[in-house]
mmCIF file of C-alpha atoms in Angstrom:
data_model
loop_
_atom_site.group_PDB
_atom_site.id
_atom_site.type_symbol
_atom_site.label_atom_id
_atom_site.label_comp_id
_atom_site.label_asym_id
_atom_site.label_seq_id
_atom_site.Cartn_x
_atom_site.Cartn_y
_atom_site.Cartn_z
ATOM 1 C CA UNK A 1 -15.781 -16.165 -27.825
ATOM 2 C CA UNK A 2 -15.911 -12.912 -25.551
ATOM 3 C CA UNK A 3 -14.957 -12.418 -22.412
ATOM 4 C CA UNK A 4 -17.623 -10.866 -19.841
ATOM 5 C CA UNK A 5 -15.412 -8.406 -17.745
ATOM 6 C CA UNK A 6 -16.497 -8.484 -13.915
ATOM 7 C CA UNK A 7 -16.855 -5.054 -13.052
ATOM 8 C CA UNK A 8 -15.347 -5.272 -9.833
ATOM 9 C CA UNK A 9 -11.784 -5.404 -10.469
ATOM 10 C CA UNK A 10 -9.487 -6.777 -7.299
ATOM 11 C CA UNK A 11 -6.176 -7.306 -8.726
ATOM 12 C CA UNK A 12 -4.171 -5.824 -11.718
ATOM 13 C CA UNK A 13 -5.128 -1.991 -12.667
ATOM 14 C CA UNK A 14 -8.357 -1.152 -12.694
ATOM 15 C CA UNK A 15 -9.911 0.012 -16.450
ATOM 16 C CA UNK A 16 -11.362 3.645 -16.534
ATOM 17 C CA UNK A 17 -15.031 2.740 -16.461
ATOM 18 C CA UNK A 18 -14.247 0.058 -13.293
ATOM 19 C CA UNK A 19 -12.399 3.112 -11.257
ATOM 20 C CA UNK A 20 -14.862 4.165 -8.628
ATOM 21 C CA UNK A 21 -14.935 7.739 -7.230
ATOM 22 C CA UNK A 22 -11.598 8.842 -6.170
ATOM 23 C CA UNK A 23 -12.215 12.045 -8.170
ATOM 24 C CA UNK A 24 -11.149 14.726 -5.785
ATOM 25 C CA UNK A 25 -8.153 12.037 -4.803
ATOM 26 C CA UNK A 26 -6.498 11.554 -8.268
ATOM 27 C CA UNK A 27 -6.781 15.515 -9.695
ATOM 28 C CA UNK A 28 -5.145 16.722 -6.019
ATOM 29 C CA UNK A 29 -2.435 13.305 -6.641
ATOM 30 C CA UNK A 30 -2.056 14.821 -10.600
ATOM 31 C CA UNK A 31 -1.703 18.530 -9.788
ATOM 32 C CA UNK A 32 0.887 18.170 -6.896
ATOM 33 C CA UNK A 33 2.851 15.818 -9.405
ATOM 34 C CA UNK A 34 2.463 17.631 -12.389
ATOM 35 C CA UNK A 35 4.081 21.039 -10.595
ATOM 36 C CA UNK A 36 6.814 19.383 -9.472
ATOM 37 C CA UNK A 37 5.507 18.433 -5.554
ATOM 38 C CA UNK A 38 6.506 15.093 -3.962
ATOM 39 C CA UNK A 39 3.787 13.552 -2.283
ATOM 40 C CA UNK A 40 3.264 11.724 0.700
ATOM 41 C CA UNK A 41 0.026 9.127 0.588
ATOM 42 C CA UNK A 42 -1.468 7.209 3.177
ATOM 43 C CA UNK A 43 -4.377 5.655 4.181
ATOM 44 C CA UNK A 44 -5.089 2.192 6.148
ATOM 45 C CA UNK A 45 -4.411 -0.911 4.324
ATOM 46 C CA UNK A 46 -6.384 -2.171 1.451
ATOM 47 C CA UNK A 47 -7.795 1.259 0.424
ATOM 48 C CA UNK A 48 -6.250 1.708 -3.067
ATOM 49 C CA UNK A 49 -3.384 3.742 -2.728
ATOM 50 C CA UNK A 50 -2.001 1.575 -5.403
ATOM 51 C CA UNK A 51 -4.687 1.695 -7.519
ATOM 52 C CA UNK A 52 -5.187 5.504 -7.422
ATOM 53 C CA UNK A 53 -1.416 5.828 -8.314
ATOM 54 C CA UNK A 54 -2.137 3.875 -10.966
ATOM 55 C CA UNK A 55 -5.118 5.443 -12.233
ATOM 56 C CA UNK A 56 -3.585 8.593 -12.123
ATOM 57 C CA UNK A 57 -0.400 7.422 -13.835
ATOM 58 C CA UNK A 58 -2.525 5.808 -16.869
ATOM 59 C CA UNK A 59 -3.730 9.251 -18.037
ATOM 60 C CA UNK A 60 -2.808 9.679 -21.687
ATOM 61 C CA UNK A 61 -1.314 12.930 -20.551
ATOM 62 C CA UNK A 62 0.957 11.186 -17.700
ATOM 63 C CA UNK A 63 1.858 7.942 -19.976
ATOM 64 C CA UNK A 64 2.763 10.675 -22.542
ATOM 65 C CA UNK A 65 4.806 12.816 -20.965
ATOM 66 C CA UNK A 66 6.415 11.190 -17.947
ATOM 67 C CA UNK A 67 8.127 7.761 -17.256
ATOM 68 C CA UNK A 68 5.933 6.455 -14.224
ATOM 69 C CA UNK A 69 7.949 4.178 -11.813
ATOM 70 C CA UNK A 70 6.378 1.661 -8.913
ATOM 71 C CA UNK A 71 8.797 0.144 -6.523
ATOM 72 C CA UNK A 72 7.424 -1.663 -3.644
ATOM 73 C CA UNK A 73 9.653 -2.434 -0.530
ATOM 74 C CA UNK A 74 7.325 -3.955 2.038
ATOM 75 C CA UNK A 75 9.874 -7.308 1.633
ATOM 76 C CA UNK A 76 12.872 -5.388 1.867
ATOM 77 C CA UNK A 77 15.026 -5.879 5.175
ATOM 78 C CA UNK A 78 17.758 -3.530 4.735
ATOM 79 C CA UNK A 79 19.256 -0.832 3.069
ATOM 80 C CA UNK A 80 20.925 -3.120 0.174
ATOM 81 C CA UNK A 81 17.689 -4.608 -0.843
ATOM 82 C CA UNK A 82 15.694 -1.455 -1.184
ATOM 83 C CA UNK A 83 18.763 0.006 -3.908
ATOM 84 C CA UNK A 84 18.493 -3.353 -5.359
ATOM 85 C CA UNK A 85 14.610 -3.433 -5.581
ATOM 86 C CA UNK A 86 14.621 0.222 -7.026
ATOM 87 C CA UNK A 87 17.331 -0.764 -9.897
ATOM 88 C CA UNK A 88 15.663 -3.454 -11.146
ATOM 89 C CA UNK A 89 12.560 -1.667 -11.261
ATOM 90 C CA UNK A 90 14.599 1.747 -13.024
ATOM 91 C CA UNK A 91 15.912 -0.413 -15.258
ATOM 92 C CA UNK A 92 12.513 -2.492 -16.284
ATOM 93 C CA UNK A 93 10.768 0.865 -16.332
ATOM 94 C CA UNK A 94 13.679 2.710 -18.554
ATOM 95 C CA UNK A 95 16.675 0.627 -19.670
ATOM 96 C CA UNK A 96 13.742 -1.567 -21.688
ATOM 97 C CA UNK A 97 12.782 1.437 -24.308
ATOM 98 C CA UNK A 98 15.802 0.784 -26.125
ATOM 99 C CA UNK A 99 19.563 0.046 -26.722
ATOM 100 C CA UNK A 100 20.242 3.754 -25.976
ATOM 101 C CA UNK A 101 18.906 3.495 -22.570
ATOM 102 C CA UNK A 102 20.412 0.488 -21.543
ATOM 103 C CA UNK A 103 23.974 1.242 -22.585
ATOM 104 C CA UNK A 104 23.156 4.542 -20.718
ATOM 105 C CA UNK A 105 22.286 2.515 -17.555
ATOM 106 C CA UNK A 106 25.278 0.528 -17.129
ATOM 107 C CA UNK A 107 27.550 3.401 -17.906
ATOM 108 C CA UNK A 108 25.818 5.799 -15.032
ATOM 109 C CA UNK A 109 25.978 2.630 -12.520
ATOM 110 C CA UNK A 110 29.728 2.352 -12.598
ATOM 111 C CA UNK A 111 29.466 0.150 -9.277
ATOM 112 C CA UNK A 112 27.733 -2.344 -10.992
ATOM 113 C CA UNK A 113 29.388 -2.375 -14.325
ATOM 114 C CA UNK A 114 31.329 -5.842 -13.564
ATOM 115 C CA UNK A 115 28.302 -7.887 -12.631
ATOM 116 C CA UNK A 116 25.274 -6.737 -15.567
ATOM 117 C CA UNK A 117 24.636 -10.169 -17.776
ATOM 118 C CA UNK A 118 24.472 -9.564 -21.231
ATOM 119 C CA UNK A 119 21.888 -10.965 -23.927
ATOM 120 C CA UNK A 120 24.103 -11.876 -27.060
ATOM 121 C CA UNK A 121 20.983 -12.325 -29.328
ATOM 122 C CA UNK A 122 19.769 -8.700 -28.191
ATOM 123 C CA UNK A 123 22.983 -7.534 -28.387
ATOM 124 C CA UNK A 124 21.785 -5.898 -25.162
ATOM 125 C CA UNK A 125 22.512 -5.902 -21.606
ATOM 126 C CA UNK A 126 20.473 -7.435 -18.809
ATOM 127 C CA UNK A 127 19.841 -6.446 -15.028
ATOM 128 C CA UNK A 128 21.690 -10.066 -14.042
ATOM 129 C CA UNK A 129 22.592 -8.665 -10.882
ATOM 130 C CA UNK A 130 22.445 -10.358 -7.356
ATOM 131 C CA UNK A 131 22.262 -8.611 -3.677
ATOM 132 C CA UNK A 132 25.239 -9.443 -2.606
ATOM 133 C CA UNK A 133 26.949 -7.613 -5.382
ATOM 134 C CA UNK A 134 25.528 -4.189 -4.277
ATOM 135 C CA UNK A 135 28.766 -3.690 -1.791
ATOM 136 C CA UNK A 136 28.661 0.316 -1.781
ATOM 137 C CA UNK A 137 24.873 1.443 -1.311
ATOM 138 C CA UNK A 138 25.031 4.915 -0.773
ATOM 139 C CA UNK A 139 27.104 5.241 -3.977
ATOM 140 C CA UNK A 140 25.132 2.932 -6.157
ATOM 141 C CA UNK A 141 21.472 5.173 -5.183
ATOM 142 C CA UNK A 142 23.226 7.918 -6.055
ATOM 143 C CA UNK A 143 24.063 6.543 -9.639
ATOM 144 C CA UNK A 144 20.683 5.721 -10.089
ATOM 145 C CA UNK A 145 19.439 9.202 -9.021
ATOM 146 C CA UNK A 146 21.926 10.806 -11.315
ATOM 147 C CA UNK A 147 20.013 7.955 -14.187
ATOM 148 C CA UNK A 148 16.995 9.716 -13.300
ATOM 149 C CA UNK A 149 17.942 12.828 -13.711
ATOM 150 C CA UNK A 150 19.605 12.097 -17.410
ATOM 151 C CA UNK A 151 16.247 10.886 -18.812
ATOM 152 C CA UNK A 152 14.520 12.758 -21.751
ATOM 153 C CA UNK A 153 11.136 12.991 -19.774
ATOM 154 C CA UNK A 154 10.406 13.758 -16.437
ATOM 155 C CA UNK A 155 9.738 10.596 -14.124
ATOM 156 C CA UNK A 156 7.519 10.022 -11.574
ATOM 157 C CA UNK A 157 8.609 7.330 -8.737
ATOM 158 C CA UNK A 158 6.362 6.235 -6.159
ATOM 159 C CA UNK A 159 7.716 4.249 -3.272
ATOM 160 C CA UNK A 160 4.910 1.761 -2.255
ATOM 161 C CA UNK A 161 5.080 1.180 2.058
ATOM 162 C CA UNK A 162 7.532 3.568 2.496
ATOM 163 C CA UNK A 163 7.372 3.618 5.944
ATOM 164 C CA UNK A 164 9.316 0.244 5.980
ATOM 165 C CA UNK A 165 12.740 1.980 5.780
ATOM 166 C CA UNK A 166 12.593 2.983 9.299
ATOM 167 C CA UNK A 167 12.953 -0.815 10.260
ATOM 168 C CA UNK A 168 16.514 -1.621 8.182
ATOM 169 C CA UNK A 169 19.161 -2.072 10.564
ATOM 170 C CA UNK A 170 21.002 1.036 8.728
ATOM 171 C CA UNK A 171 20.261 4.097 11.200
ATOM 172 C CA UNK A 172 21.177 6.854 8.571
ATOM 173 C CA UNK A 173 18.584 5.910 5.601
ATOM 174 C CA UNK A 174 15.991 8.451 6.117
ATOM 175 C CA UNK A 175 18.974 10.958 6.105
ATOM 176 C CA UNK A 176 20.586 9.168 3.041
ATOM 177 C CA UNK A 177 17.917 9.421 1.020
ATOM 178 C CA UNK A 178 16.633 13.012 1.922
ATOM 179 C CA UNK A 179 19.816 14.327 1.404
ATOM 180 C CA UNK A 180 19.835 12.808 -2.750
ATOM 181 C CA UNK A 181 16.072 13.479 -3.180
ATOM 182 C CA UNK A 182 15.874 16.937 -2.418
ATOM 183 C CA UNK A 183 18.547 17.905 -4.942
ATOM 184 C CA UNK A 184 16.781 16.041 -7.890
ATOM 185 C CA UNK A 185 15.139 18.689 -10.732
ATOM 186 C CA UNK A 186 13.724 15.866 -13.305
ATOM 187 C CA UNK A 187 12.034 13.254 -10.726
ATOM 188 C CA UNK A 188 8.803 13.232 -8.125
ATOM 189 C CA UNK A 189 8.185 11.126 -5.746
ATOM 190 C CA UNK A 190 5.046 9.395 -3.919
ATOM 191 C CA UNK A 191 5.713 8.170 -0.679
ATOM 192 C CA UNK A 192 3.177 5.648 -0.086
ATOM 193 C CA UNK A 193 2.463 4.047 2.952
ATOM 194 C CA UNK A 194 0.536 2.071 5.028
ATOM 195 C CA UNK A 195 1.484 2.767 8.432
ATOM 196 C CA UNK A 196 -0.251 6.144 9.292
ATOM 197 C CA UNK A 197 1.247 6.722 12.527
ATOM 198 C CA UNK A 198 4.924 6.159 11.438
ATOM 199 C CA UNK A 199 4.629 7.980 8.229
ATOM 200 C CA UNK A 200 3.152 10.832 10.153
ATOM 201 C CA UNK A 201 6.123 10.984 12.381
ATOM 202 C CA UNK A 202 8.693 10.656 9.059
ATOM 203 C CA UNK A 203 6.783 13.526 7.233
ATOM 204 C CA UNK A 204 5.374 16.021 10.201
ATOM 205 C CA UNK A 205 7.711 15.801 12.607
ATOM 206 C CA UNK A 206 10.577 18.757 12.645
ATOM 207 C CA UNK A 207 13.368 16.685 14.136
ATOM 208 C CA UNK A 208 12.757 13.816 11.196
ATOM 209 C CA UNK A 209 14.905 14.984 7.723
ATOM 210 C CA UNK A 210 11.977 14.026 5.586
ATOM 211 C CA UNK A 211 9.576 17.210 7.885
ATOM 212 C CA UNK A 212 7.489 19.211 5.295
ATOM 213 C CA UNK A 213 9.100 17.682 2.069
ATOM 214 C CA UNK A 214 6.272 16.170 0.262
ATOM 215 C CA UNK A 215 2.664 17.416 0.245
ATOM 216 C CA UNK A 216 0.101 15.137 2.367
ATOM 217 C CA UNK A 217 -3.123 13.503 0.475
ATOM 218 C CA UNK A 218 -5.023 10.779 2.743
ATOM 219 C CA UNK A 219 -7.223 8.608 1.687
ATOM 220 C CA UNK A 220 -10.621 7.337 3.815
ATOM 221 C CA UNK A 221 -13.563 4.752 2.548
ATOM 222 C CA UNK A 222 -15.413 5.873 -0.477
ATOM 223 C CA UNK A 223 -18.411 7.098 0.465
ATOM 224 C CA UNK A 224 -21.338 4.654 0.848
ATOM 225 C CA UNK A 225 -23.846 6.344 -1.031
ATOM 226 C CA UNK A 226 -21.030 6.776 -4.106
ATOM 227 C CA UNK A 227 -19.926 3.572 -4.031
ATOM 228 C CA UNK A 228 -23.640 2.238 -3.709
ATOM 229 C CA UNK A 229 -24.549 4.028 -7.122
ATOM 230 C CA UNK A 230 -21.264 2.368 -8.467
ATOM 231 C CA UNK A 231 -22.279 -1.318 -7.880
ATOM 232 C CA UNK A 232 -25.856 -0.755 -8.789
ATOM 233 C CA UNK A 233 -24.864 1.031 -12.158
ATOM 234 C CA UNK A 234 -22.572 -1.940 -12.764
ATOM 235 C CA UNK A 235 -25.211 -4.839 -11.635
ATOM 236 C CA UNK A 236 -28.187 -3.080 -14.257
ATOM 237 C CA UNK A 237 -25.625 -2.834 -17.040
ATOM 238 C CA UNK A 238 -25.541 -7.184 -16.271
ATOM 239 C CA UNK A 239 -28.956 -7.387 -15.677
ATOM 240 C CA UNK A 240 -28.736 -8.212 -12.518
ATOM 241 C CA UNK A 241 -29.877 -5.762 -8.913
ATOM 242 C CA UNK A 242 -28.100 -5.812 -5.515
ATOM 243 C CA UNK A 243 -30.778 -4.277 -2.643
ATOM 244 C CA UNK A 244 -29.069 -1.432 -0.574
ATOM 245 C CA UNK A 245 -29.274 -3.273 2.809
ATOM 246 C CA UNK A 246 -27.057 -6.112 0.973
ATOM 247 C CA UNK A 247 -24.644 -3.283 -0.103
ATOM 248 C CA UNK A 248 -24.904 -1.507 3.436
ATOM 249 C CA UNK A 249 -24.281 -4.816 5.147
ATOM 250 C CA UNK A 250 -21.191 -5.676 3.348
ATOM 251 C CA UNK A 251 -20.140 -1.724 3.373
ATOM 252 C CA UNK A 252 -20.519 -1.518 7.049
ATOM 253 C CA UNK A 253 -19.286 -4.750 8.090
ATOM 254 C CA UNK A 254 -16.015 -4.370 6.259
ATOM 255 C CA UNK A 255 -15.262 -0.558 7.533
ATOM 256 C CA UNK A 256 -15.218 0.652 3.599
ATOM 257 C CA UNK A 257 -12.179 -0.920 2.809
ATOM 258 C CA UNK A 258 -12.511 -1.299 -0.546
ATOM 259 C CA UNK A 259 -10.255 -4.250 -0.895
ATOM 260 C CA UNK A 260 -12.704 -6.073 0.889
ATOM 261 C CA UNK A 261 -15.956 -4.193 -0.299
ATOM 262 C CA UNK A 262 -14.737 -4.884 -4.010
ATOM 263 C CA UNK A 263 -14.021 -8.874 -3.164
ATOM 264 C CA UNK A 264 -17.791 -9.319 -2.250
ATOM 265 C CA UNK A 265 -19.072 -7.233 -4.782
ATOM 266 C CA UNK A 266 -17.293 -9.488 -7.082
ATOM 267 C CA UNK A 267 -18.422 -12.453 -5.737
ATOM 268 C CA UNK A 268 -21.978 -11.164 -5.504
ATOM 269 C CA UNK A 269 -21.955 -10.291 -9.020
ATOM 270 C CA UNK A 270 -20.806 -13.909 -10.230
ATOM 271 C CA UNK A 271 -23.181 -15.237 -7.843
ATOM 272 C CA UNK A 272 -26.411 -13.197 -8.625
ATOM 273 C CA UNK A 273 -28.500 -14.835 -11.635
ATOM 274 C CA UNK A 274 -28.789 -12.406 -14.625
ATOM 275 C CA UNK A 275 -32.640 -10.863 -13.762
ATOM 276 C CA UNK A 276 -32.385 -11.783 -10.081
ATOM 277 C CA UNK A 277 -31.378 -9.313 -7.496
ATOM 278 C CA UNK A 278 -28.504 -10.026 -4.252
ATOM 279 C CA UNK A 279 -29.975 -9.664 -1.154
ATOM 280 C CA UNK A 280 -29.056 -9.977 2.583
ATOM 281 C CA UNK A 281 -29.007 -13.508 3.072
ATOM 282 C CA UNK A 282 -26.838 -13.802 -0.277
ATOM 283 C CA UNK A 283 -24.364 -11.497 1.043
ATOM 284 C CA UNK A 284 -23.831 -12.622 4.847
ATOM 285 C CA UNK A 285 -23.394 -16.603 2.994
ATOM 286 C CA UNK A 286 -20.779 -15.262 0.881
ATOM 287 C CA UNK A 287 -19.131 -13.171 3.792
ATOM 288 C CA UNK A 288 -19.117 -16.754 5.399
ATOM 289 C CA UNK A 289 -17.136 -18.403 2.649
ATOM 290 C CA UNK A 290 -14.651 -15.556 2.636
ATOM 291 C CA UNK A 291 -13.740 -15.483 6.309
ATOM 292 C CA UNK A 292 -13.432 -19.243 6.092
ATOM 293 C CA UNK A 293 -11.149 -18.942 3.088
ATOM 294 C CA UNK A 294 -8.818 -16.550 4.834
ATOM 295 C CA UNK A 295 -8.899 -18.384 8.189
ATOM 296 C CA UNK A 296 -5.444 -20.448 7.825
ATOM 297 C CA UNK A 297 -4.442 -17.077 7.054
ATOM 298 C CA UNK A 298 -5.255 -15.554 9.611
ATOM 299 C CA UNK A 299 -4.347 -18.527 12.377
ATOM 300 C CA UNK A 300 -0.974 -18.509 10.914
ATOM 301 C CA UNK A 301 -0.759 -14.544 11.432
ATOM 302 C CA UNK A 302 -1.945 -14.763 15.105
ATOM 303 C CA UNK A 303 0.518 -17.738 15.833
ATOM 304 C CA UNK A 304 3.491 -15.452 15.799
ATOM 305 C CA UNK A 305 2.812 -13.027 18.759
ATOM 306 C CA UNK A 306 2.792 -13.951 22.467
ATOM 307 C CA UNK A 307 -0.027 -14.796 24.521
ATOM 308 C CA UNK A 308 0.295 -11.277 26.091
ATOM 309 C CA UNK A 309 -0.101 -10.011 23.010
ATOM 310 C CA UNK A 310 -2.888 -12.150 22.007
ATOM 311 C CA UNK A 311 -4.893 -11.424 25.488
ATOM 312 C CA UNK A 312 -4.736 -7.976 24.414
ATOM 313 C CA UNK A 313 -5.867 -8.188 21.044
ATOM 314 C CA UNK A 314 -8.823 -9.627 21.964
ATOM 315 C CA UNK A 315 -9.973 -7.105 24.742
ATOM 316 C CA UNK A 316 -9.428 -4.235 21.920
ATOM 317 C CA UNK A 317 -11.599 -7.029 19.920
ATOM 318 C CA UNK A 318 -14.149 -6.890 22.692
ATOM 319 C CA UNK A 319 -14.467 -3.565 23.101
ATOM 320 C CA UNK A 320 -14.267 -2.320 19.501
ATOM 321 C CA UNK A 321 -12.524 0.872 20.500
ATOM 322 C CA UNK A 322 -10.349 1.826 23.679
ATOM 323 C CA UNK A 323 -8.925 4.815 24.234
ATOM 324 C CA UNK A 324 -7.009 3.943 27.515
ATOM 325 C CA UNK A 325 -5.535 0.429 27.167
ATOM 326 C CA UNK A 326 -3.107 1.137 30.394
ATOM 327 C CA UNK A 327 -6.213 2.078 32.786
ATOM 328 C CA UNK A 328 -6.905 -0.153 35.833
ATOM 329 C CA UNK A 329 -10.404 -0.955 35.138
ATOM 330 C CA UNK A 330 -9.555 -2.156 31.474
ATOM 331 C CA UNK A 331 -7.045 -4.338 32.754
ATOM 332 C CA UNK A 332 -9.187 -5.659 35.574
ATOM 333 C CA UNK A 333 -12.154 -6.387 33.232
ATOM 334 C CA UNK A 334 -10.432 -8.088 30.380
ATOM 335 C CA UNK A 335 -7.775 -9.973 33.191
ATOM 336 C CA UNK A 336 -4.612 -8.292 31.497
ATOM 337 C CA UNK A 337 -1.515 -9.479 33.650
ATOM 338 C CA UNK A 338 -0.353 -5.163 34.413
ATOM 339 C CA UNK A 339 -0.936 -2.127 32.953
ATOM 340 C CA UNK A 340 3.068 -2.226 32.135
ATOM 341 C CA UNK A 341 2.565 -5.682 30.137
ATOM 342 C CA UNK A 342 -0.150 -3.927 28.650
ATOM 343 C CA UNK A 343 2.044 -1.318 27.276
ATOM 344 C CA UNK A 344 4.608 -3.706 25.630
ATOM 345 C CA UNK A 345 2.230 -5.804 24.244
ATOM 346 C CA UNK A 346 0.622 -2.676 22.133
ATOM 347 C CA UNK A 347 3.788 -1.454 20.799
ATOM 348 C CA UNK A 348 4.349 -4.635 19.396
ATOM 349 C CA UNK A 349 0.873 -4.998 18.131
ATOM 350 C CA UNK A 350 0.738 -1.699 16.366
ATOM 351 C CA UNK A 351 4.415 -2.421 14.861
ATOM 352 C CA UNK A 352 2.731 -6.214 13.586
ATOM 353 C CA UNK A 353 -0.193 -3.888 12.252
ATOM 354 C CA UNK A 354 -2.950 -5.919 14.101
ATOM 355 C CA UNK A 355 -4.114 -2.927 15.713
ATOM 356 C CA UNK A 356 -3.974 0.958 15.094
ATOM 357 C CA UNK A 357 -3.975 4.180 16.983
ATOM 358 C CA UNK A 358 -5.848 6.817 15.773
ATOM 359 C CA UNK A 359 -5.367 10.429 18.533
ATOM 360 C CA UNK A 360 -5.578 8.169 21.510
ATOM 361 C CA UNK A 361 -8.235 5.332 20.697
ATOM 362 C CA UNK A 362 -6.977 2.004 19.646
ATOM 363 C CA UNK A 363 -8.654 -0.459 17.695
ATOM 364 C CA UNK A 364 -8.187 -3.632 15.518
ATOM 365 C CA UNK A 365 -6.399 -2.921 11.645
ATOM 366 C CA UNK A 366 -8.102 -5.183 10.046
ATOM 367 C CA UNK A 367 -12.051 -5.830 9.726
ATOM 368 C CA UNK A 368 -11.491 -8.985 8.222
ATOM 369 C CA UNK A 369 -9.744 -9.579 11.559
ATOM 370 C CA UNK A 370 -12.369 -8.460 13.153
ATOM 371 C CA UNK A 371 -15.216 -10.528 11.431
ATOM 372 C CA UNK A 372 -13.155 -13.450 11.979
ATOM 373 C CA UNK A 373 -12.947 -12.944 15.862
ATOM 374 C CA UNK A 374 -16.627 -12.759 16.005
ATOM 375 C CA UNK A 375 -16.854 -15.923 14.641
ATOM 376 C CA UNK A 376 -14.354 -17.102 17.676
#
């Protein structure tokens, strides 16, 4: 029995003839790697940073010629846990092509040597190693930079939310790792993130040690009439239509996130008879069912910030955009306790990543948020 593949892939990589667009994306992403440039990526959440990465990594010439390496660190807390989450991924990404490697591992992380496991069937030895044995981390990151740099092929590393090492207790990290980076010759890097604002200040800002070390690529929404010809191509090749106003509505009402644009396409395509075409009132019913699935979700999320916090959220709701939350008359209309209150209660906000700052206008981070407020 076959499998019928949904074109609209949400999880997992995404197979070459599911990839939408991204073109001008993944060849600037590929040149800057390929001559030896670090990168710094960013975009809003839920645009497909990681899936370009991966895209661009799955090139025959890439999987070839270069060991590709993902390490994500959004959980991490501290300084200990992000060498401990890049080992385990060096070593699953390296130490696994063979014996050779593996051996080569443990010798370079001299640190570690006492607490690796060992597989006696294998004859090989395993990454058994806990947190609490990483007890020198500034040493142990540079053994596994010095790894790097002793592999056969080049390597390309790309640190998913990197902007989440500015939040470890540790006040020195950005300067740790700047200082080992910058003297590697056989390893890139993509600093990935999330948080635009922050990474900005990590990357462009002259009294920051990471200032002008990678090159910047940003990505925004696909384009609607691109991504339009995308699902349409992909609903005639199951015999099945989607009208452009049911497109449009679900494009526009989710900002172009593709996350969320490629969630309803999916469910639009399972949903759509083979011969029958998805229209509006398809579309806005399935919207429906998704903001009701994510609604514990999303009660749980606002439950942890303070009623200040929550008053203000939902003016920014109101208004869509503001561009000065401090002002008297935005405080008087939406009954915000002070302009001062105010002012806390965004920083935290934008640190939570319930809102977002763009110049000066601030506005929710999430349209799924956003759609659910209406609702309220």
């Amino acid at each position: 029995m076959s499998i019928v593949m949904n074109p609209f892939v949400v999880s997992g990589k995404i197979p070459e003839g599911y990839f939408c667009d991204r073109v001008v994306e993944s060849s600037e992403l590929k040149k800057s790697l390929t001559n030896q440039m670090n990168v710094v990526l960013t975009s809003s959440r839920r645009m497909g940073k990681t899936a370009l990465v991966d895209h661009v990594f799955s090139q025959p010439d890439i999987e070839n010629d270069y060991i590709t390496i993902s390490v994500d660190i959004l959980q991490t807390t501290t300084f200990r846990e992000f060498i401990y989450s890049l080992g385990i991924t060096v070593f699953d990404s390296i130490a696994t092509r063979g014996m050779k490697w593996r051996k080569l591992f443990v010798s370079f992380l001299k640190s570690l040597s006492g607490s690796f496991g060992y597989d006696p069937i294998q004859n090989m030895p395993t990454f058994d190693i806990k947190l609490g044995d990483i007890q020198l981390p500034e040493y142990t990151l540079r053994e596994i930079f010095q790894y790097l740099e002793s592999v056969d092929k080049r390597c390309l590393v790309v640190i998913d939310e990197f902007q989440q090492i500015t939040r470890y207790p540790e006040k020195n990290v950005e300067e740790i790792l700047r200082t080992h980076i910058q003297k590697m010759s056989n390893t890139n890097f993509v600093f990935s993130g999330s948080r635009r604002r922050l990474m900005e200040e990590m990357f462009f800002s002259a009294k920051r040690p990471f200032y002008q070390s990678a090159k910047p690529l940003r990505l925004e929404a696909i384009d609607e009439d691109v991504y339009f010809d995308f699902a349409s191509f992909h609903f005639q090749n199951g015999g099945k239509a989607i009208s452009r106003e049911a497109f449009d509505f679900i494009y526009k009402s989710f900002w172009g996130v593709t996350l969320y644009v490629q969630r309803l396409m999916k469910d639009a395509y399972i949903e759509t008879p083979v011969g029958m075409t998805c229209d509006v009132a398809m579309v806005k019913q399935l919207m429906e069912n998704y903001i009701s699935e994510n609604d514990s979700r999303l009660r749980e999320q606002l439950s942890f910030i303070t009623e200040a916090q929550k008053e203000l959220l939902y003016a920014i709701h109101a208004e869509g955009q503001v561009q000065s939350i401090t002002s008297a008359a935005f405080n008087k209309k939406h009954r915000l306790r002070s302009p001062s209150s105010t002012q806390s209660a965004s920083l935290k906000l934008l640190e939570y990543d319930l809102i977002t700052r763009k110049e000066k206008t601030y506005s929710l981070s999430d349209p799924l948020l956003n759609l659910w407020l209406d609702k309220r």
